[in-house]
Amino acid sequence: MQTGREEGVTSLSGDVLAFFGMLLFCLYFVISKKARTEIDSVPYQLWLTIFALLPVAIAALSFGEGLSPPTGEEWLPVLIISLIPGTGHLLQNFAHGHVSLVLMGLINLLAVAIVPLYAWWLLEEKPGLVQLIGIGIVIGTLAMVVSRPTRQLTGIG
């Protein structure tokens, strides 16, 4: 974890939240993989969204946000935020039924490295030097892992 510098804003509470977010995401992945052996992706996504309502509502209220529905022009960003990431999660949960958990993890590691580049492009949030080095390390390491022969990865043969 890095302390606050000119390259970005950091805080201990943010680091702690990020750590617990990582643990919860890992748990979500394992549960999703297991659930997809018993339920199709669309019903799973529906139930997942319903069950996520309670913790999200608690988090929103604890940060002083209201739970009132959007009005007028506020609906467009809500729909965009719902459809684009929602479709991504649906496709991800569909994939859990067809590929290994390891492959899903590798794909998500790549996404984590690419997202700051999108933020730079779309939001003009220039990544700092440490972030760029981290992105390079993650992408380079993933390239080494996925380019290895299968026999070398599994130890078979």
mmCIF file of C-alpha atoms in Angstrom:
data_model
loop_
_atom_site.group_PDB
_atom_site.id
_atom_site.type_symbol
_atom_site.label_atom_id
_atom_site.label_comp_id
_atom_site.label_asym_id
_atom_site.label_seq_id
_atom_site.Cartn_x
_atom_site.Cartn_y
_atom_site.Cartn_z
ATOM 1 C CA MET A 1 0.000 0.000 0.000
ATOM 2 C CA GLN A 2 1.250 3.407 -0.865
ATOM 3 C CA THR A 3 0.951 6.579 1.170
ATOM 4 C CA GLY A 4 -0.534 9.783 -0.224
ATOM 5 C CA ARG A 5 1.519 11.365 -2.993
ATOM 6 C CA GLU A 6 0.966 13.728 -5.874
ATOM 7 C CA GLU A 7 0.173 10.745 -8.098
ATOM 8 C CA GLY A 8 -3.193 10.122 -6.446
ATOM 9 C CA VAL A 9 -5.226 10.223 -3.281
ATOM 10 C CA THR A 10 -4.816 7.349 -0.851
ATOM 11 C CA SER A 11 -6.030 6.640 2.648
ATOM 12 C CA LEU A 12 -5.788 3.797 5.119
ATOM 13 C CA SER A 13 -9.578 3.458 5.225
ATOM 14 C CA GLY A 14 -9.632 3.214 1.426
ATOM 15 C CA ASP A 15 -6.930 0.542 1.510
ATOM 16 C CA VAL A 16 -8.865 -1.435 4.144
ATOM 17 C CA LEU A 17 -12.081 -1.181 2.118
ATOM 18 C CA ALA A 18 -10.203 -2.279 -1.016
ATOM 19 C CA PHE A 19 -8.747 -5.283 0.848
ATOM 20 C CA PHE A 20 -12.157 -6.406 2.093
ATOM 21 C CA GLY A 21 -13.629 -5.739 -1.340
ATOM 22 C CA MET A 22 -11.008 -8.064 -2.810
ATOM 23 C CA LEU A 23 -11.872 -10.796 -0.298
ATOM 24 C CA LEU A 24 -15.589 -10.422 -0.987
ATOM 25 C CA PHE A 25 -14.985 -10.536 -4.738
ATOM 26 C CA CYS A 26 -12.997 -13.771 -4.340
ATOM 27 C CA LEU A 27 -15.863 -15.210 -2.284
ATOM 28 C CA TYR A 28 -18.334 -14.077 -4.963
ATOM 29 C CA PHE A 29 -16.273 -15.848 -7.617
ATOM 30 C CA VAL A 30 -16.109 -19.138 -5.718
ATOM 31 C CA ILE A 31 -19.828 -19.027 -4.852
ATOM 32 C CA SER A 32 -20.710 -18.137 -8.455
ATOM 33 C CA LYS A 33 -18.675 -21.040 -9.801
ATOM 34 C CA LYS A 34 -20.427 -23.463 -7.442
ATOM 35 C CA ALA A 35 -23.879 -21.970 -8.029
ATOM 36 C CA ARG A 36 -23.517 -22.225 -11.799
ATOM 37 C CA THR A 37 -23.312 -26.016 -11.478
ATOM 38 C CA GLU A 38 -26.887 -25.981 -10.160
ATOM 39 C CA ILE A 39 -28.635 -22.927 -11.677
ATOM 40 C CA ASP A 40 -28.616 -21.152 -15.054
ATOM 41 C CA SER A 41 -26.944 -17.755 -15.376
ATOM 42 C CA VAL A 42 -30.083 -15.585 -15.792
ATOM 43 C CA PRO A 43 -31.922 -16.833 -12.651
ATOM 44 C CA TYR A 44 -28.627 -16.742 -10.760
ATOM 45 C CA GLN A 45 -28.062 -13.114 -11.781
ATOM 46 C CA LEU A 46 -31.620 -12.220 -10.757
ATOM 47 C CA TRP A 47 -31.247 -13.756 -7.280
ATOM 48 C CA LEU A 48 -27.782 -12.279 -6.890
ATOM 49 C CA THR A 49 -29.165 -8.812 -7.618
ATOM 50 C CA ILE A 50 -32.048 -9.281 -5.183
ATOM 51 C CA PHE A 51 -29.733 -10.457 -2.384
ATOM 52 C CA ALA A 52 -27.248 -7.633 -3.096
ATOM 53 C CA LEU A 53 -29.958 -5.060 -2.444
ATOM 54 C CA LEU A 54 -29.658 -5.257 1.358
ATOM 55 C CA PRO A 55 -25.881 -4.713 1.742
ATOM 56 C CA VAL A 56 -25.890 -2.021 -0.960
ATOM 57 C CA ALA A 57 -28.762 -0.203 0.764
ATOM 58 C CA ILE A 58 -26.947 -0.406 4.114
ATOM 59 C CA ALA A 59 -23.737 0.932 2.546
ATOM 60 C CA ALA A 60 -25.592 3.774 0.815
ATOM 61 C CA LEU A 61 -27.337 4.798 4.022
ATOM 62 C CA SER A 62 -24.118 4.565 6.064
ATOM 63 C CA PHE A 63 -22.430 6.982 3.633
ATOM 64 C CA GLY A 64 -25.324 9.433 3.902
ATOM 65 C CA GLU A 65 -26.918 8.644 0.552
ATOM 66 C CA GLY A 66 -30.654 8.405 0.132
ATOM 67 C CA LEU A 67 -32.645 5.547 -1.318
ATOM 68 C CA SER A 68 -35.173 7.614 -3.239
ATOM 69 C CA PRO A 69 -35.751 6.540 -6.841
ATOM 70 C CA PRO A 70 -34.279 8.629 -9.654
ATOM 71 C CA THR A 71 -36.407 11.282 -11.305
ATOM 72 C CA GLY A 72 -36.481 12.739 -14.808
ATOM 73 C CA GLU A 73 -33.051 12.987 -16.404
ATOM 74 C CA GLU A 74 -31.463 10.905 -13.622
ATOM 75 C CA TRP A 75 -32.880 7.736 -15.194
ATOM 76 C CA LEU A 76 -30.511 7.687 -18.190
ATOM 77 C CA PRO A 77 -27.277 7.315 -16.172
ATOM 78 C CA VAL A 78 -29.014 4.764 -13.925
ATOM 79 C CA LEU A 79 -30.032 2.689 -16.941
ATOM 80 C CA ILE A 80 -26.556 2.899 -18.460
ATOM 81 C CA ILE A 81 -24.927 1.919 -15.166
ATOM 82 C CA SER A 82 -27.393 -0.959 -14.815
ATOM 83 C CA LEU A 83 -27.164 -2.321 -18.342
ATOM 84 C CA ILE A 84 -23.461 -2.143 -19.108
ATOM 85 C CA PRO A 85 -21.960 -3.588 -15.896
ATOM 86 C CA GLY A 86 -25.040 -5.781 -15.417
ATOM 87 C CA THR A 87 -24.510 -7.373 -18.811
ATOM 88 C CA GLY A 88 -20.845 -7.890 -17.972
ATOM 89 C CA HIS A 89 -21.731 -9.679 -14.737
ATOM 90 C CA LEU A 90 -24.325 -11.803 -16.525
ATOM 91 C CA LEU A 91 -21.756 -12.854 -19.137
ATOM 92 C CA GLN A 92 -19.199 -13.488 -16.414
ATOM 93 C CA ASN A 93 -21.641 -15.698 -14.516
ATOM 94 C CA PHE A 94 -22.483 -17.498 -17.761
ATOM 95 C CA ALA A 95 -18.764 -18.138 -18.288
ATOM 96 C CA HIS A 96 -18.436 -19.615 -14.777
ATOM 97 C CA GLY A 97 -20.475 -22.554 -16.028
ATOM 98 C CA HIS A 98 -18.074 -23.211 -18.901
ATOM 99 C CA VAL A 99 -14.483 -22.375 -17.902
ATOM 100 C CA SER A 100 -12.226 -22.961 -14.927
ATOM 101 C CA LEU A 101 -12.089 -20.645 -11.937
ATOM 102 C CA VAL A 102 -8.379 -20.109 -12.652
ATOM 103 C CA LEU A 103 -9.094 -18.809 -16.161
ATOM 104 C CA MET A 104 -11.830 -16.508 -14.834
ATOM 105 C CA GLY A 105 -9.369 -15.173 -12.260
ATOM 106 C CA LEU A 106 -6.743 -14.494 -14.923
ATOM 107 C CA ILE A 107 -9.276 -12.656 -17.080
ATOM 108 C CA ASN A 108 -10.288 -10.497 -14.125
ATOM 109 C CA LEU A 109 -6.677 -9.696 -13.295
ATOM 110 C CA LEU A 110 -6.281 -8.412 -16.832
ATOM 111 C CA ALA A 111 -9.413 -6.286 -16.409
ATOM 112 C CA VAL A 112 -7.984 -4.725 -13.239
ATOM 113 C CA ALA A 113 -4.876 -3.722 -15.173
ATOM 114 C CA ILE A 114 -6.825 -2.322 -18.130
ATOM 115 C CA VAL A 115 -9.471 -0.301 -16.227
ATOM 116 C CA PRO A 116 -7.076 2.524 -15.210
ATOM 117 C CA LEU A 117 -6.206 2.953 -18.884
ATOM 118 C CA TYR A 118 -9.913 3.391 -19.682
ATOM 119 C CA ALA A 119 -10.180 5.954 -16.870
ATOM 120 C CA TRP A 120 -7.253 7.819 -18.418
ATOM 121 C CA TRP A 121 -8.861 7.733 -21.859
ATOM 122 C CA LEU A 122 -12.493 8.400 -20.885
ATOM 123 C CA LEU A 123 -12.188 10.513 -17.729
ATOM 124 C CA GLU A 124 -8.740 12.041 -18.217
ATOM 125 C CA GLU A 125 -7.597 10.513 -14.898
ATOM 126 C CA LYS A 126 -3.918 10.105 -15.659
ATOM 127 C CA PRO A 127 -2.412 7.131 -13.808
ATOM 128 C CA GLY A 128 0.652 7.757 -11.694
ATOM 129 C CA LEU A 129 4.050 6.192 -12.266
ATOM 130 C CA VAL A 130 3.480 3.510 -9.612
ATOM 131 C CA GLN A 131 0.163 2.572 -11.234
ATOM 132 C CA LEU A 132 1.758 2.346 -14.679
ATOM 133 C CA ILE A 133 4.533 0.126 -13.328
ATOM 134 C CA GLY A 134 1.909 -2.075 -11.639
ATOM 135 C CA ILE A 135 -0.106 -2.309 -14.851
ATOM 136 C CA GLY A 136 3.020 -3.365 -16.735
ATOM 137 C CA ILE A 137 3.884 -6.005 -14.123
ATOM 138 C CA VAL A 138 0.359 -7.463 -14.136
ATOM 139 C CA ILE A 139 0.094 -7.590 -17.935
ATOM 140 C CA GLY A 140 3.610 -9.021 -18.283
ATOM 141 C CA THR A 141 3.001 -11.682 -15.648
ATOM 142 C CA LEU A 142 -0.332 -12.669 -17.175
ATOM 143 C CA ALA A 143 1.319 -12.931 -20.593
ATOM 144 C CA MET A 144 3.924 -15.310 -19.135
ATOM 145 C CA VAL A 145 1.268 -17.443 -17.408
ATOM 146 C CA VAL A 146 -1.086 -17.805 -20.369
ATOM 147 C CA SER A 147 1.707 -18.410 -22.892
ATOM 148 C CA ARG A 148 3.080 -21.410 -20.989
ATOM 149 C CA PRO A 149 2.286 -24.825 -22.420
ATOM 150 C CA THR A 150 -0.621 -26.536 -20.624
ATOM 151 C CA ARG A 151 1.616 -29.403 -19.567
ATOM 152 C CA GLN A 152 3.863 -26.965 -17.708
ATOM 153 C CA LEU A 153 0.925 -25.337 -15.892
ATOM 154 C CA THR A 154 -0.748 -28.557 -14.753
ATOM 155 C CA GLY A 155 2.356 -30.634 -14.170
ATOM 156 C CA ILE A 156 0.880 -33.416 -16.348
ATOM 157 C CA GLY A 157 3.050 -35.298 -18.680
#
